[in-house]
Tab-separated table of C-alpha atoms and ligand atoms in Angstrom:
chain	number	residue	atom	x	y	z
A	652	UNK	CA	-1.025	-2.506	-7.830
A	653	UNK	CA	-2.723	0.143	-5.838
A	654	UNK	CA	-5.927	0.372	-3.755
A	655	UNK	CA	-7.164	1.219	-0.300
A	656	UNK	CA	-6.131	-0.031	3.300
A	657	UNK	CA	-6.894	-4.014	3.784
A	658	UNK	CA	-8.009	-4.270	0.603
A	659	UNK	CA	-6.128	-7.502	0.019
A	660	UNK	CA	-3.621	-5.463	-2.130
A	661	UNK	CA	-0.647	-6.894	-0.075
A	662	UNK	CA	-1.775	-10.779	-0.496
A	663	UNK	CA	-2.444	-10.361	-3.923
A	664	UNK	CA	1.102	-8.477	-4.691
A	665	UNK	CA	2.378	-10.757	-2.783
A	666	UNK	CA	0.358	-13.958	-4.290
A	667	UNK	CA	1.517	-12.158	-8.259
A	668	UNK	CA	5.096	-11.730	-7.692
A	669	UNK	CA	5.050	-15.665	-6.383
A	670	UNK	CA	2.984	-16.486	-9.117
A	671	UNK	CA	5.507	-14.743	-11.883
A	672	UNK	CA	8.260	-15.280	-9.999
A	673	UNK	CA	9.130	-11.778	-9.162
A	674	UNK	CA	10.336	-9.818	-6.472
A	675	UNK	CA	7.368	-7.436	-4.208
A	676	UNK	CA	7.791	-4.347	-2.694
A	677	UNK	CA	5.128	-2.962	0.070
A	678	UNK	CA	5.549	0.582	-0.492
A	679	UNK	CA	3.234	0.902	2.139
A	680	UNK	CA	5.635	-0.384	4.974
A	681	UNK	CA	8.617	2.167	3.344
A	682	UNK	CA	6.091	5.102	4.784
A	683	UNK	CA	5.414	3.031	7.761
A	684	UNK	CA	8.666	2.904	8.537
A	685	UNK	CA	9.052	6.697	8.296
A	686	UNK	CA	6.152	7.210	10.120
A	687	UNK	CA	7.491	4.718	13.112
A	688	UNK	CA	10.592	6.853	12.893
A	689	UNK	CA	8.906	9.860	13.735
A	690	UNK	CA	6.653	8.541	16.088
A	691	UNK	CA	7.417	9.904	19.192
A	692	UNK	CA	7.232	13.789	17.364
A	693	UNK	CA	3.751	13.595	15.853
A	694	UNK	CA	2.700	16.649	18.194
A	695	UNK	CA	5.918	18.599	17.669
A	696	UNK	CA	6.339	21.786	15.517
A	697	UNK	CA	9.234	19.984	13.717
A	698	UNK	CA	7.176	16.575	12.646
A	699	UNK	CA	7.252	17.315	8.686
A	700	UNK	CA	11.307	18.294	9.234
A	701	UNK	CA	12.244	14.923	11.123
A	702	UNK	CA	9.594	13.145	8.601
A	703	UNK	CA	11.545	14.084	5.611
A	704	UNK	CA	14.659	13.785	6.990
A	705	UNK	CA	13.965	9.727	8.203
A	706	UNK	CA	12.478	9.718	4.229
A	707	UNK	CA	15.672	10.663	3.279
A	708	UNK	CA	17.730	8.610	5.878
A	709	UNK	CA	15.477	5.139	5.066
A	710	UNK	CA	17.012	2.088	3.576
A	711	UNK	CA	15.952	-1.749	3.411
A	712	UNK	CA	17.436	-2.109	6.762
A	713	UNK	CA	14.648	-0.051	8.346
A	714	UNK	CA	12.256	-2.104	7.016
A	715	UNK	CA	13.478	-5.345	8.717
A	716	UNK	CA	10.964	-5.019	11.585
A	717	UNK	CA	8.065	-6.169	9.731
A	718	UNK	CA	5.652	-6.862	13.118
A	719	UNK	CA	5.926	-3.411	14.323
A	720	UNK	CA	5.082	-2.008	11.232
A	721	UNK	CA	1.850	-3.852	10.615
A	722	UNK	CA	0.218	-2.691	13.838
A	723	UNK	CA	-2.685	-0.054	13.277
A	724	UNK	CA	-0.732	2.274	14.625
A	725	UNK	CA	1.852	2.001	12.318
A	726	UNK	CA	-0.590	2.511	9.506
A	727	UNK	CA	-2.404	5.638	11.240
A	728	UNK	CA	1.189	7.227	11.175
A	729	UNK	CA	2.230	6.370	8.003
A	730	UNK	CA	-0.887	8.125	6.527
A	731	UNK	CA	0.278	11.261	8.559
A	732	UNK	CA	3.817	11.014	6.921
A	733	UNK	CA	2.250	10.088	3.461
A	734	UNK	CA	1.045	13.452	3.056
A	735	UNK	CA	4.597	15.557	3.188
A	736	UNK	CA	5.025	16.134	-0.749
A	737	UNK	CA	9.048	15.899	0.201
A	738	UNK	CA	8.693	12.801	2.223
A	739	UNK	CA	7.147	11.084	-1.385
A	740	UNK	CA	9.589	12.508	-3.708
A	741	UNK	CA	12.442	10.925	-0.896
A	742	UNK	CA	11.032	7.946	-1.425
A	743	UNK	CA	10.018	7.674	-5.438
A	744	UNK	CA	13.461	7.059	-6.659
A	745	UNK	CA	14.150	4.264	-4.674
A	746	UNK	CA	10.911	2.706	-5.528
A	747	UNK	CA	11.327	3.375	-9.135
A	748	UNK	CA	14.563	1.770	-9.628
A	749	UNK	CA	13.108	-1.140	-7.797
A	750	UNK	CA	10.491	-1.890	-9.809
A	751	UNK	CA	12.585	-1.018	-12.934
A	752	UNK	CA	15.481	-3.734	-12.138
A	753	UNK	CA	16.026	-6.389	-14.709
A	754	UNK	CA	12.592	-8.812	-15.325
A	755	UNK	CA	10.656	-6.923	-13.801
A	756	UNK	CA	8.680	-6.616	-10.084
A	757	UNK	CA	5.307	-6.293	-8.713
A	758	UNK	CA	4.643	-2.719	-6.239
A	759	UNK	CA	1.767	-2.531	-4.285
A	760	UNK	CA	0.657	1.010	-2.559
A	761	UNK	CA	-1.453	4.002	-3.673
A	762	UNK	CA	0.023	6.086	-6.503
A	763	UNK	CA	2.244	3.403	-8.372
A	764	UNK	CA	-0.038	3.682	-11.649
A	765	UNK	CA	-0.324	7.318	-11.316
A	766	UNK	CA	2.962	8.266	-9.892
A	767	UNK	CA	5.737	5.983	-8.816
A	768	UNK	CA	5.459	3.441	-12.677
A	769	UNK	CA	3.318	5.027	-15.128
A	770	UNK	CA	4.660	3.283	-17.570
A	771	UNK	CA	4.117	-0.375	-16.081
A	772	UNK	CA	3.389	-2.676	-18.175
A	773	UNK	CA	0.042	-3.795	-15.727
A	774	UNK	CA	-1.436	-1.941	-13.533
A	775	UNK	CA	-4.397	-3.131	-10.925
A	776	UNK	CA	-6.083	-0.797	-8.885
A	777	UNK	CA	-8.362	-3.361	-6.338
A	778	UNK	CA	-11.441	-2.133	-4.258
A	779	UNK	CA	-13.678	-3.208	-2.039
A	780	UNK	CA	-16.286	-2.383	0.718
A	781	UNK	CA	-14.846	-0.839	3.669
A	782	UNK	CA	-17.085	-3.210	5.961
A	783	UNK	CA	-15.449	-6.119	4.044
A	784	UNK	CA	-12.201	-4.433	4.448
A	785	UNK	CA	-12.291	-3.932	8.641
A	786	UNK	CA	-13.853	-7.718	8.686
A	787	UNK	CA	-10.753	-9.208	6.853
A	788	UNK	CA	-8.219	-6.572	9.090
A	789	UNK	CA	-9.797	-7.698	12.272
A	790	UNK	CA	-9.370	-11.521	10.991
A	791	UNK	CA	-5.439	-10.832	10.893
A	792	UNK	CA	-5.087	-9.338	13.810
A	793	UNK	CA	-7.096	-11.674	15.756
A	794	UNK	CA	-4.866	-14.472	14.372
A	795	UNK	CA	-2.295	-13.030	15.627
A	796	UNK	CA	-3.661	-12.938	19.340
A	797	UNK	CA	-5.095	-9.276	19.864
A	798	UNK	CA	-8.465	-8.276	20.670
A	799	UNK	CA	-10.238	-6.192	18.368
A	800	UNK	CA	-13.013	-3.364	18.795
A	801	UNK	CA	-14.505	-3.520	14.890
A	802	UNK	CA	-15.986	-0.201	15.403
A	803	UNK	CA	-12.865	1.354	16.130
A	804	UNK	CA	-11.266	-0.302	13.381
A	805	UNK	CA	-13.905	0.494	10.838
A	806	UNK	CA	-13.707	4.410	11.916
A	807	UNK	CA	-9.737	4.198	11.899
A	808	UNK	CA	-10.434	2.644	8.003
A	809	UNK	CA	-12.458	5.264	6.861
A	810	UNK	CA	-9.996	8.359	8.369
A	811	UNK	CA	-7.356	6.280	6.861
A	812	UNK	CA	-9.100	6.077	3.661
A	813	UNK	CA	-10.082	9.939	3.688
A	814	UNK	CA	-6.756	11.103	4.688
A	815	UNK	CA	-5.413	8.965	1.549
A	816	UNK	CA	-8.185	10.372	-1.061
A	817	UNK	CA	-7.955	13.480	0.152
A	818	UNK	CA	-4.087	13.777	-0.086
A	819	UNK	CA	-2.954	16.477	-2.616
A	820	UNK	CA	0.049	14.689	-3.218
A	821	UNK	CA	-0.631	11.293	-3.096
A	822	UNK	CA	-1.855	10.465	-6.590
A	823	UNK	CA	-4.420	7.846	-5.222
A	824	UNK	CA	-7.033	6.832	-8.060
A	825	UNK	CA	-6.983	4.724	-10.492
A	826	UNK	CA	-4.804	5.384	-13.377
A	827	UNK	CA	-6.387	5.840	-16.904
A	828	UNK	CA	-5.109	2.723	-17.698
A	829	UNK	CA	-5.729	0.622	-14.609
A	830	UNK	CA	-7.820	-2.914	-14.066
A	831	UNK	CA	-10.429	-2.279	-11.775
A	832	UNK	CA	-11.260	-5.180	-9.253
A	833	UNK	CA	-13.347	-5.574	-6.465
A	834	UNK	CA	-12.944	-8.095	-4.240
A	835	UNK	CA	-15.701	-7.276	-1.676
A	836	UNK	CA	-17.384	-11.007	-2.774
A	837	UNK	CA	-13.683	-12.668	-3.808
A	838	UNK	CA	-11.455	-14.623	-1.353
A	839	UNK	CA	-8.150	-14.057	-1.444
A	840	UNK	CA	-7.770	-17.245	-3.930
A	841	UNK	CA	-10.349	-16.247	-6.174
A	842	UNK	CA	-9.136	-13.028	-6.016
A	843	UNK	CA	-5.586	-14.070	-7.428
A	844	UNK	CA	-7.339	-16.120	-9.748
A	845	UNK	CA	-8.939	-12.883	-11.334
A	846	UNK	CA	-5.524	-10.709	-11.089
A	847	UNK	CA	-3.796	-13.570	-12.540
A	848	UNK	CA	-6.256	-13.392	-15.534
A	849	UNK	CA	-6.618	-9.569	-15.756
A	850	UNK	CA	-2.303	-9.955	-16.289
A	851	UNK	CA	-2.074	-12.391	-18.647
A	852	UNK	CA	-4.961	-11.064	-20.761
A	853	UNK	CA	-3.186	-7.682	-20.255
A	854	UNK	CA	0.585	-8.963	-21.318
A	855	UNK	CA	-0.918	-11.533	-23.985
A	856	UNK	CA	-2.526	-8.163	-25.768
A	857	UNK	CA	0.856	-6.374	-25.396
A	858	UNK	CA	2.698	-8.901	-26.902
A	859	UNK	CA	0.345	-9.180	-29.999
A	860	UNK	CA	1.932	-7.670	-33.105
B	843	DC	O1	-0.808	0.105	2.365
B	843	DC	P1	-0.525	0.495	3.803
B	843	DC	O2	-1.710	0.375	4.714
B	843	DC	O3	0.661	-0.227	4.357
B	843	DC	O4	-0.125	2.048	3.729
B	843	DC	C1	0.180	2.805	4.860
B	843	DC	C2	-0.007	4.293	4.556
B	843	DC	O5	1.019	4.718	3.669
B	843	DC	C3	-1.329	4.645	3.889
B	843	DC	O6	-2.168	5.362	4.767
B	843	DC	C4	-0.988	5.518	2.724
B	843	DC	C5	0.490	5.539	2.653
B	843	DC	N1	1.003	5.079	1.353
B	843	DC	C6	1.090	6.010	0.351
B	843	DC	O7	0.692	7.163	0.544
B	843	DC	N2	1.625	5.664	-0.851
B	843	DC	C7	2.037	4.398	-1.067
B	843	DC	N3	2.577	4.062	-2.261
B	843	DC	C8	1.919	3.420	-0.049
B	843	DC	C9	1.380	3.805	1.164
């Protein structure tokens, strides 16, 4: 499953694997952690260096500190990390043998049709309006207790979102193959009602002879 910042991707990955019984991967929060790790060098002539080298250096433990890595912050550097061609490549084979272990799993990020499983078996690439998108982000942080300046989010959304288009290594559109849907009018549990549908549709015409 790929698509843009906030657009539900995560809850819906996460709402599929529950719903098949399969294990999730955020590949987003495997760059966040990189980015986190590098954090205090994002001015330094050395930032791509130490990037590739926490790439490198990541495993699950690093990824244990969920809260930190779901700030805005935390997304802002992960873009910056996400566009260091050796910082991807660090980070594909570990991805790839997770999605690849025994029944399956469902990844959510940017380039998992295109790049990390272009052979999956389904692939979902969501969308949706980027006004929608800072309305639901500012609903989840506001739950969890912090003020939020919706301008300010909106314009960190779109840099985030040009940064990702724009990135020559990042493989982010939709794969030939991919299910397009928008969930600008869906909540999230109409939403999963519609990836639910677009999956088994998709396996029941894979498994016809
Ligand atoms: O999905 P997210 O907001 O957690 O992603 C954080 C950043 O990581 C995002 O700006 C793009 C990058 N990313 C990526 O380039 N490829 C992925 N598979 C996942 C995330």
């Amino acid at each position: 499953m790929d698509g843009p910042a906030a657009s539900g991707k995560g809850t819906l990955a996460a709402g599929l694997a529950a719903h098949y019984r399969l294990p999730h991967l955020d590949t987003g929060l495997l760059y966040r952690a990189v980015g986190r790790a590098v954090r205090n060098h994002v001015d330094a002539p050395d930032f791509e260096a130490r990037a590739i080298a926490a790439a490198r250096a990541l495993d699950a433990a690093h990824l244990a500190v969920p809260d930190e890595l779901t700030t805005a912050e935390a997304g802002v550097l992960a873009s910056r990390v996400a566009v260091v061609a050796e910082v991807r490549q660090a980070m594909r084979q570990y991805q790839r043998d997770f999605a690849h272990q025994p029944g399956g799993a469902v990844l959510d990020g940017r380039d998992i049709g295109t790049v990390v499983c272009p052979d999956a078996d389904v692939k979902l690439f969501i969308v949706a309006d980027a006004r929608a998108r800072t309305e639901r982000r500012a609903r989840q942080f506001e739950a969890r207790g912090h003020r939020v300046n919706r301008e300010a989010l909106y314009a960190q959304i779109e840099e985030r979102d040009a940064r990702d288009r724009n990135n020559p290594h990042g493989g982010f559109y939709p794969a030939d193959d991919a299910h397009l849907l928008d969930t600008t009018q869906l909540d999230i549990e109409a939403a999963l009602r519609a990836a639910i549908a677009i999956v088994d549709g998709a396996m029941a015409r894979k498994e016809k002879p």
